[in-house]
Structures are given as C-alpha cells and as structure tokens.
GROMACS .gro file of C-alpha atoms in nm:
model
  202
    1UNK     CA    1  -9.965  -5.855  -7.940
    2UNK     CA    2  -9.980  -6.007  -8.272
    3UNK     CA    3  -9.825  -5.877  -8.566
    4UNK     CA    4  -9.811  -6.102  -8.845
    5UNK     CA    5 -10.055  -6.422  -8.931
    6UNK     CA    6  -9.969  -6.641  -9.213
    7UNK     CA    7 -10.247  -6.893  -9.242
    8UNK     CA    8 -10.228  -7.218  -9.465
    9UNK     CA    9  -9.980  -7.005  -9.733
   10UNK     CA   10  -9.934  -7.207 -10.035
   11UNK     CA   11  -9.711  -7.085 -10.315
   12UNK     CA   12  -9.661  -7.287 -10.676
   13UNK     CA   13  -9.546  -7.153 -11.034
   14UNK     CA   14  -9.699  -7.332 -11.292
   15UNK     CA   15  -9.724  -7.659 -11.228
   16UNK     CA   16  -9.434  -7.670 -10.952
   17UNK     CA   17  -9.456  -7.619 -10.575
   18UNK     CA   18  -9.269  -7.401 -10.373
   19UNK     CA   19  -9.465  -7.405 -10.021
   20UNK     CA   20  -9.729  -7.595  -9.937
   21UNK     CA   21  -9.999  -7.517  -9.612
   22UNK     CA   22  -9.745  -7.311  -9.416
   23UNK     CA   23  -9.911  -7.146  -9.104
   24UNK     CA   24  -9.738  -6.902  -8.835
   25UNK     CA   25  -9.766  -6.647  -8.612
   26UNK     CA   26  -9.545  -6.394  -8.498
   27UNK     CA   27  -9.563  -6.144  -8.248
   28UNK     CA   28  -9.435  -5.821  -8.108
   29UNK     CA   29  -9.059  -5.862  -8.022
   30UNK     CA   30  -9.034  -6.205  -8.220
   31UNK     CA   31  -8.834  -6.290  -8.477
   32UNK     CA   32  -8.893  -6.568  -8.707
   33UNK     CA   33  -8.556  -6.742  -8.923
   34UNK     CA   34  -8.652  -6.917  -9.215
   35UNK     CA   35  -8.404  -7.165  -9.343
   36UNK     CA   36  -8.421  -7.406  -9.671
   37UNK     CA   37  -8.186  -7.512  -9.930
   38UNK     CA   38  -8.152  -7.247 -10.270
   39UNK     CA   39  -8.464  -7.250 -10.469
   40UNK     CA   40  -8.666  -7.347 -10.195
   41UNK     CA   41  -8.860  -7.032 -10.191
   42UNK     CA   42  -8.735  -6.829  -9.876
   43UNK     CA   43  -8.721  -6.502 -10.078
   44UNK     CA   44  -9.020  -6.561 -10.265
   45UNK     CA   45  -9.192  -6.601  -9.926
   46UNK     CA   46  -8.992  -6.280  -9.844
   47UNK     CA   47  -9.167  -6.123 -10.143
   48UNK     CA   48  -9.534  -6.225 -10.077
   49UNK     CA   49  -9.514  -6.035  -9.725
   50UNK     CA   50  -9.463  -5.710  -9.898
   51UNK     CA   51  -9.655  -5.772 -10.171
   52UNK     CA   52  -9.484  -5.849 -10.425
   53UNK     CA   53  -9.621  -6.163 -10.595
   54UNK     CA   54  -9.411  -6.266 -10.906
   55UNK     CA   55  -9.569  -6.347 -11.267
   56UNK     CA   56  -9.713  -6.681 -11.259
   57UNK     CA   57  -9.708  -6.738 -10.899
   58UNK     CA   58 -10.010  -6.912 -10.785
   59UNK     CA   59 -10.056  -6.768 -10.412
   60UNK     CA   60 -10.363  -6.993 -10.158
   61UNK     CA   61 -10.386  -6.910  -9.837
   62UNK     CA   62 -10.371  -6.597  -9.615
   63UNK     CA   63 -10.129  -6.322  -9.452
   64UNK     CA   64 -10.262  -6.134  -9.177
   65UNK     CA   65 -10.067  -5.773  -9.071
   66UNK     CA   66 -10.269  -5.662  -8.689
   67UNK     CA   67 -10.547  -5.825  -8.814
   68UNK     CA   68 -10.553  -5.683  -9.217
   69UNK     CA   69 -10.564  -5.976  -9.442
   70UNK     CA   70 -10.313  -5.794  -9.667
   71UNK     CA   71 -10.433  -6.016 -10.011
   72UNK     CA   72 -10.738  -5.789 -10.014
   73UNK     CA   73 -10.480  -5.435 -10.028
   74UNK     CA   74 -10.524  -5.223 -10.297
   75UNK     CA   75 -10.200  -5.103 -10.438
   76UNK     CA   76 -10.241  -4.759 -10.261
   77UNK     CA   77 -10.269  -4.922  -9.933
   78UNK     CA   78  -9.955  -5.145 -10.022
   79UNK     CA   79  -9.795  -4.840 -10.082
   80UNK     CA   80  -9.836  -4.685  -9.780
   81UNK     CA   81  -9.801  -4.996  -9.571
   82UNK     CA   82  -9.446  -5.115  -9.759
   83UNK     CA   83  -9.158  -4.929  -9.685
   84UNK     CA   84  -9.343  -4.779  -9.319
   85UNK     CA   85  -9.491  -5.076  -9.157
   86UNK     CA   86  -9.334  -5.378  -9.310
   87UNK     CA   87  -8.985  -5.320  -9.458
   88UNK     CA   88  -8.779  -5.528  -9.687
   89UNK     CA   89  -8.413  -5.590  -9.699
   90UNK     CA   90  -8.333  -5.748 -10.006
   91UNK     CA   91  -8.034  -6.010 -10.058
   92UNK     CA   92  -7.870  -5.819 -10.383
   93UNK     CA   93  -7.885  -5.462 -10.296
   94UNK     CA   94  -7.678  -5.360 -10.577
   95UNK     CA   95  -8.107  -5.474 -10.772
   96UNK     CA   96  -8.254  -5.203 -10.564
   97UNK     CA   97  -8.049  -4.885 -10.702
   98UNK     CA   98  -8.053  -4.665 -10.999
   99UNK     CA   99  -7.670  -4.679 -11.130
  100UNK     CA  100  -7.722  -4.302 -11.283
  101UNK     CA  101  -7.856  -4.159 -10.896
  102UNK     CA  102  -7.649  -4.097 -10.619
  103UNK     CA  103  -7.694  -4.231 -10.274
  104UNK     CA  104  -7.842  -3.894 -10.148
  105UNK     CA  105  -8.118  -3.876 -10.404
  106UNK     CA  106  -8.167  -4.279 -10.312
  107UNK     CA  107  -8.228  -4.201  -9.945
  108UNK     CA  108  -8.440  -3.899  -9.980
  109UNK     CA  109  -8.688  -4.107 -10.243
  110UNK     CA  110  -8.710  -4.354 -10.039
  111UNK     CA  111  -8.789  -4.197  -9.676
  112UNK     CA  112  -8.985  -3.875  -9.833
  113UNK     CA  113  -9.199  -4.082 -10.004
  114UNK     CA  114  -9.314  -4.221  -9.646
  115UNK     CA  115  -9.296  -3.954  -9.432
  116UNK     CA  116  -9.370  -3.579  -9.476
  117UNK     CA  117  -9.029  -3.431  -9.338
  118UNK     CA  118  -8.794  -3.207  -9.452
  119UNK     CA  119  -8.493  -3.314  -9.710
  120UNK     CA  120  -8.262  -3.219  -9.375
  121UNK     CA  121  -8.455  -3.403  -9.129
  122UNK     CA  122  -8.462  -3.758  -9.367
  123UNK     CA  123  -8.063  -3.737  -9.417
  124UNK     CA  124  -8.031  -3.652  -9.079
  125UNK     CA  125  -8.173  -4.038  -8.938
  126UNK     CA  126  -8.022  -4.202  -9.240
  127UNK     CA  127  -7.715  -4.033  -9.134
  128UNK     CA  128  -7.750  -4.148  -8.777
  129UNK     CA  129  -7.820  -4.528  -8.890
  130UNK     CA  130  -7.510  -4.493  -9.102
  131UNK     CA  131  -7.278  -4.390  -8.879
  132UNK     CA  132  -7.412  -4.714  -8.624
  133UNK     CA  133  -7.376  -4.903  -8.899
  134UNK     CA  134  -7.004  -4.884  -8.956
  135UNK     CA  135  -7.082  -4.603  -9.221
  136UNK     CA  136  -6.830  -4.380  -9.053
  137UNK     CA  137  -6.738  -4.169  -9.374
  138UNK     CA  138  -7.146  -4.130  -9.429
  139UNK     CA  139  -7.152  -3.771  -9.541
  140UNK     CA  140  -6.922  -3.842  -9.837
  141UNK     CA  141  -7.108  -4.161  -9.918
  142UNK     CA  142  -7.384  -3.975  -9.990
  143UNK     CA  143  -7.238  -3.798 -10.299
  144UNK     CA  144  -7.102  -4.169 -10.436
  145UNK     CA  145  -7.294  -4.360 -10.713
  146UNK     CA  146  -7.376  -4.700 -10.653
  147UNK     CA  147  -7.173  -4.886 -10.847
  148UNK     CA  148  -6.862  -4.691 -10.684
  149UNK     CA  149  -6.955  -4.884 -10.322
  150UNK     CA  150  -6.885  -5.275 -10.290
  151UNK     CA  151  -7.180  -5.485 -10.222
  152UNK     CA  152  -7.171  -5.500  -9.816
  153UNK     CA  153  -7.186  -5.101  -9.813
  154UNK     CA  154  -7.454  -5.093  -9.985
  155UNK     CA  155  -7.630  -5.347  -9.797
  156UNK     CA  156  -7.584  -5.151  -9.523
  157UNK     CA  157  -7.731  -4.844  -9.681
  158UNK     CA  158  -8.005  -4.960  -9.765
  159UNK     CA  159  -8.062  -5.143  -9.445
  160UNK     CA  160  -8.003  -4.804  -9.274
  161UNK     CA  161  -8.295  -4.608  -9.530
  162UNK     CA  162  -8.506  -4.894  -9.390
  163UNK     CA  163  -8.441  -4.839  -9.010
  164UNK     CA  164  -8.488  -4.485  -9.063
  165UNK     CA  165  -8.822  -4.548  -9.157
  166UNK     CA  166  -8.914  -4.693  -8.836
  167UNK     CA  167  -9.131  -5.000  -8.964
  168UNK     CA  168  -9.285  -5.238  -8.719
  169UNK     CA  169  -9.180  -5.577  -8.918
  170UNK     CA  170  -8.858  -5.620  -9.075
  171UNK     CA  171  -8.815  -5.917  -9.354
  172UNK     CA  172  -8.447  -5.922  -9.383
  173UNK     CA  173  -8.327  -6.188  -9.667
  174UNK     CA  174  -7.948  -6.285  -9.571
  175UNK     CA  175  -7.876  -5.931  -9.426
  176UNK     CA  176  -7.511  -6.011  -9.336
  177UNK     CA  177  -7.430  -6.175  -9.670
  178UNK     CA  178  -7.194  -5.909  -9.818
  179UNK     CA  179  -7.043  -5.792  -9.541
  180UNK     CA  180  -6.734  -5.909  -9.313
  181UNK     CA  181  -6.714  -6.052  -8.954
  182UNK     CA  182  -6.695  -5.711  -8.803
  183UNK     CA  183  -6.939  -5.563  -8.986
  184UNK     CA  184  -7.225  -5.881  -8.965
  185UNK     CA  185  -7.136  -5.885  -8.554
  186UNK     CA  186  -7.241  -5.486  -8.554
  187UNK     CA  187  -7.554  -5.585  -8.742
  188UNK     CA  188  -7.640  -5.871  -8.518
  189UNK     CA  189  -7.631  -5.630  -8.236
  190UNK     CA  190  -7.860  -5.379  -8.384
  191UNK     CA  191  -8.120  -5.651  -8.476
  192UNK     CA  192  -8.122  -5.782  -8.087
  193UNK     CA  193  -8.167  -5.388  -7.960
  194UNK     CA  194  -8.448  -5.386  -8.203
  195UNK     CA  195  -8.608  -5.694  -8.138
  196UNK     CA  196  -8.570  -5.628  -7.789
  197UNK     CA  197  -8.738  -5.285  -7.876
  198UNK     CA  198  -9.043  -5.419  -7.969
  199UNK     CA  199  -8.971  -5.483  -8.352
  200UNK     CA  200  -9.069  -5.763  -8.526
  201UNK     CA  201  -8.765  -5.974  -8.761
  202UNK     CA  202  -8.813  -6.252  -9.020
   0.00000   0.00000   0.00000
C-alpha cells in the first residue's frame, strides 16, 4: 500500500533553488535514503514532510500521506498527524530540548500530547525503547537535564519518544550521527525490524 507521494516537489528561497521537480513514491515497508552534499536541502526536504516550511521558502508541488495532500492541513490536523503518523528525528537533538526540563517531563509532553494514556503507561514504552536502545541506566536518565547527556544519548532519547509513539513513517535525518559503532549497529538493527514490520523510513 502506499504511504507517501511526493509529486513534482520544488523547493527555492528567494531567488535560489534547492530542489527542483522531485517525484517519489514510497510504500509500506520501504525506506527511501536521500543523499546530497551539505546545503543541498536533505533536511529541508526532511522539514516539508512534517510540515514545517521555513520563512521564505517557496514550496511547488505536492506531498501525498494515504492519499491526503498534506499542503491543504490545517495546523490542527498537522498536529495530530506529526508526532503519531509521521515522526521526525532531527540531526541536532540537543535543538529539540528545553535546557531548564528534565528528560521525564520531555517524554511525557511529547507522548501525552498524542495519546490519551496514563503518565505510567507513556514512561513505561519510552522506558522499553530505552533500554533496546542501549539506554541501560534509563530510569536514572530520566531525572538528568539535557545538557548533562552527550549528544548520541540524547539522540537516542529522542529517537526512543518517537518509536514509542508508534508512527507509520519515520523521517530520520543522520540518526547515527552522534553515536559510536556499537551504538549506530544497534540502531541499524532496530530500523530493519521496523521496516520489516511494516514501517515506512526516509
């Protein structure tokens, strides 16, 4: 089944192109690598698919999610879609936490505000992804602020919040980029058993 359409995707800011008539599809169980030298608009790309277009960005073109062209989302029905359905790994992770919360209060925000469970329930699969994830001292990492964690943990954090969320497509930019061999060869594994599970990986 298909998952994800882009159709004719052109991207410029101002007067300079980054992408010009890109077209793909993707299906269930598919993954997708996107390679290009810096600057040549992979995590910009990344950025479009959940939404997030950045100021001055000219976007032509289409992106299709089981059928929705998502350009025509209101930002309620991003909201629920990002995060659930399509999830996004970013390449700095250290970008995507508040330095004054702890880990715990990162997790919970993030998974309660996509699925109604219980605080005890949404620690409980972050918990689970941790530990899988090479997280083995999880419980204790939970009461850490993030600038007390090097970079590849909390890649791996976050990247655990995410799977705990279940989504259907996951945009991962440079997942393994902050972590060691070990580490990125526990990763790769996890991404095959999903992939082979049905989920969908750019």
């Amino acid at each position: 089944m298909e998952q994800l359409e882009i159709r004719n995707l052109s991207l410029q800011i101002g007067e300079v192109p980054v992408l010009r008539d890109f077209s793909c599809k993707i299906d269930m169980g598919e993954s997708l690598t996107i390679i290009g030298e810096s600057g040549s608009g992979k995590t910009l790309l990344a950025k479009l698919l959940v939404g997030h277009i950045p100021q001055g960005m000219t976007v032509r073109g289409n992106i299709f999610f089981k059928g929705v062209d998502l350009g025509k989302l209101t930002v309620k029905q991003w909201q629920k879609l990002r995060g659930r359905d399509i999830a996004y790994l970013v390449q700095n992770p250290m970008s995507m936490f508040n330095p004054f919360q702890k880990i715990e209060a990162h997790i919970l925000e993030t998974i309660l505000s996509h699925e109604k469970c219980s605080k005890r329930v949404a620690l409980s699969k972050a918990l689970e992804w941790m530990k899988r994830l090479n997280l083995d001292d999880a419980i204790s990492l939970l009461k850490k602020y993030p600038f007390e964690l090097s970079g590849g943990m909390l890649q791996r954090i976050m990247l655990a919040t995410i799977l705990s969320l279940d989504p259907q497509v996951i945009i991962l930019d440079e997942p393994t980029s902050a972590v060691d061999c070990h580490n990125c060869s526990t990763i790769s594994a996890i991404l095959q058993e999903l992939q082979n599970n049905g989920k969908t990986l750019i």
